[in-house]
Amino acid sequence: MDSTWISTPFFCLAVVGCAYALVAAWLAGRTARRPAPALPAGAGRPSVTLLKPLCGAEPNLYENLTTFCRQDYAGPIQVIFGVQTVADPAIAVVERLKAAHPALRIDLVVDSRQHGSNRKVSNLINMASLIAHEIVVLADSDMVVAPDYLERLVAELAQPGVAGVTCLYHGVPAYKTVWAQLSTLAIDTQFLPNVLVGTGLRLAEPCFGSTIAFRAEQLAAIGGFERVKDDLADDYALGAALRGSGGGIVAIPNFTIGHTCVDTSLSDLWRHETRWNRTIRNVDPAGYAGSLITHAFPLALIGALMPDTSPEGLAIAALALTCRIVQCLRIERAFGLEPHPYWLLPIRDLVSFAGFAWCFVSGAVTWKGHDYRVVADGTLIPEPGLAQESGAPST
């Protein structure tokens, strides 16, 4: 019996995926070339409070946080760090930063109160009472930024109709291991192209924990961080609240900042990517399902391995991989990124496809050592041991 009809849909999806990869490559160049706003030379700068919720002494934590403390910004800067236990080793890192930057106002909040199921947001709620300045910039602890980061953010936020600013980000491997490199490729060749297509074609309005900048009065207007205390996708929910409060947009500048990739094993990689996939699926279920076409190489490979498939199937798989390499090269050039180990791309694509499929089965999410079940509206329900019970790789 001829079974070529089974492989045909896979090949068709793979060809569409090839076109998608090339569109993403084109949009990368267009985004990076977009003119950036600038604040008037010599004019005063609004004061800024940086919020940095911490949990544990992550790899490269001191180096990452130092980039936020060394900003070429003429206005007053306050940095608030927050932890939830006096035993948190991140406290020692904050004390090092205080000693290294005595002229910078650095505040530390140690508060164990829980205000909802999202522990990061509980941390932010505990920190919020110390906010002293006009503009608030929230950024995850594993981000790396350039010295002009605040200047560029404030310039974007000053534009008419802008309610907030978020940032694209690229991967920065903390180690020269396969797992850290695969994690970096996930960001640069999966996440980043999808965002570029979603925003470039006006199909998405994202907001990322990499950076969320807004005016202090807006935080009170939306009901504070309490509004997103139970959300898995707290960054997306906060962006939606900012847009809704004043009718403005959450702008995305034309540059990327770094995200430190610290995975040292398959289980680490799987755990992080399961959380990312689950977040995207809850924020945009239709978009997540539609992202099937972004897995062109695995789809073509499945089609090529079907019985009675013609040799052209392998040619389609080779074409899909070539388009992925072209996309990767274009993104590197557009945003000034370091070259990737391109031989890992087929492995990266197969792992991504496995994670994509798994999130249609598993409802388990692990974050900072805690297991949660995610219900239909994106709310986190704490449930210890859930990840192991569901069959996810142990961490």
mmCIF file with all atom_site columns, N, CA, C and O in Angstrom, residues 12 208 352 369:
data_model
loop_
_atom_site.group_PDB
_atom_site.id
_atom_site.type_symbol
_atom_site.label_atom_id
_atom_site.label_alt_id
_atom_site.label_comp_id
_atom_site.label_asym_id
_atom_site.label_entity_id
_atom_site.label_seq_id
_atom_site.pdbx_PDB_ins_code
_atom_site.Cartn_x
_atom_site.Cartn_y
_atom_site.Cartn_z
_atom_site.occupancy
_atom_site.B_iso_or_equiv
_atom_site.pdbx_formal_charge
_atom_site.auth_seq_id
_atom_site.auth_comp_id
_atom_site.auth_asym_id
_atom_site.auth_atom_id
_atom_site.pdbx_PDB_model_num
ATOM 1  N N  . CYS A 1 12  ? 4.759  19.510 3.290  1.00 0.00 ? 12  CYS A N  1
ATOM 2  C CA . CYS A 1 12  ? 4.116  20.811 3.049  1.00 0.00 ? 12  CYS A CA 1
ATOM 3  C C  . CYS A 1 12  ? 4.354  21.759 4.216  1.00 0.00 ? 12  CYS A C  1
ATOM 4  O O  . CYS A 1 12  ? 4.694  22.942 4.016  1.00 0.00 ? 12  CYS A O  1
ATOM 5  N N  . PHE A 1 208 ? 8.309  41.058 28.136 1.00 0.00 ? 208 PHE A N  1
ATOM 6  C CA . PHE A 1 208 ? 9.248  40.052 28.631 1.00 0.00 ? 208 PHE A CA 1
ATOM 7  C C  . PHE A 1 208 ? 9.875  40.451 29.958 1.00 0.00 ? 208 PHE A C  1
ATOM 8  O O  . PHE A 1 208 ? 10.156 41.625 30.202 1.00 0.00 ? 208 PHE A O  1
ATOM 9  N N  . SER A 1 352 ? 13.745 20.906 20.481 1.00 0.00 ? 352 SER A N  1
ATOM 10 C CA . SER A 1 352 ? 12.655 21.881 20.515 1.00 0.00 ? 352 SER A CA 1
ATOM 11 C C  . SER A 1 352 ? 11.327 21.249 20.111 1.00 0.00 ? 352 SER A C  1
ATOM 12 O O  . SER A 1 352 ? 10.284 21.522 20.711 1.00 0.00 ? 352 SER A O  1
ATOM 13 N N  . GLY A 1 369 ? 12.831 25.359 41.805 1.00 0.00 ? 369 GLY A N  1
ATOM 14 C CA . GLY A 1 369 ? 12.729 24.208 42.695 1.00 0.00 ? 369 GLY A CA 1
ATOM 15 C C  . GLY A 1 369 ? 11.337 23.894 43.193 1.00 0.00 ? 369 GLY A C  1
ATOM 16 O O  . GLY A 1 369 ? 11.164 22.977 43.997 1.00 0.00 ? 369 GLY A O  1
#
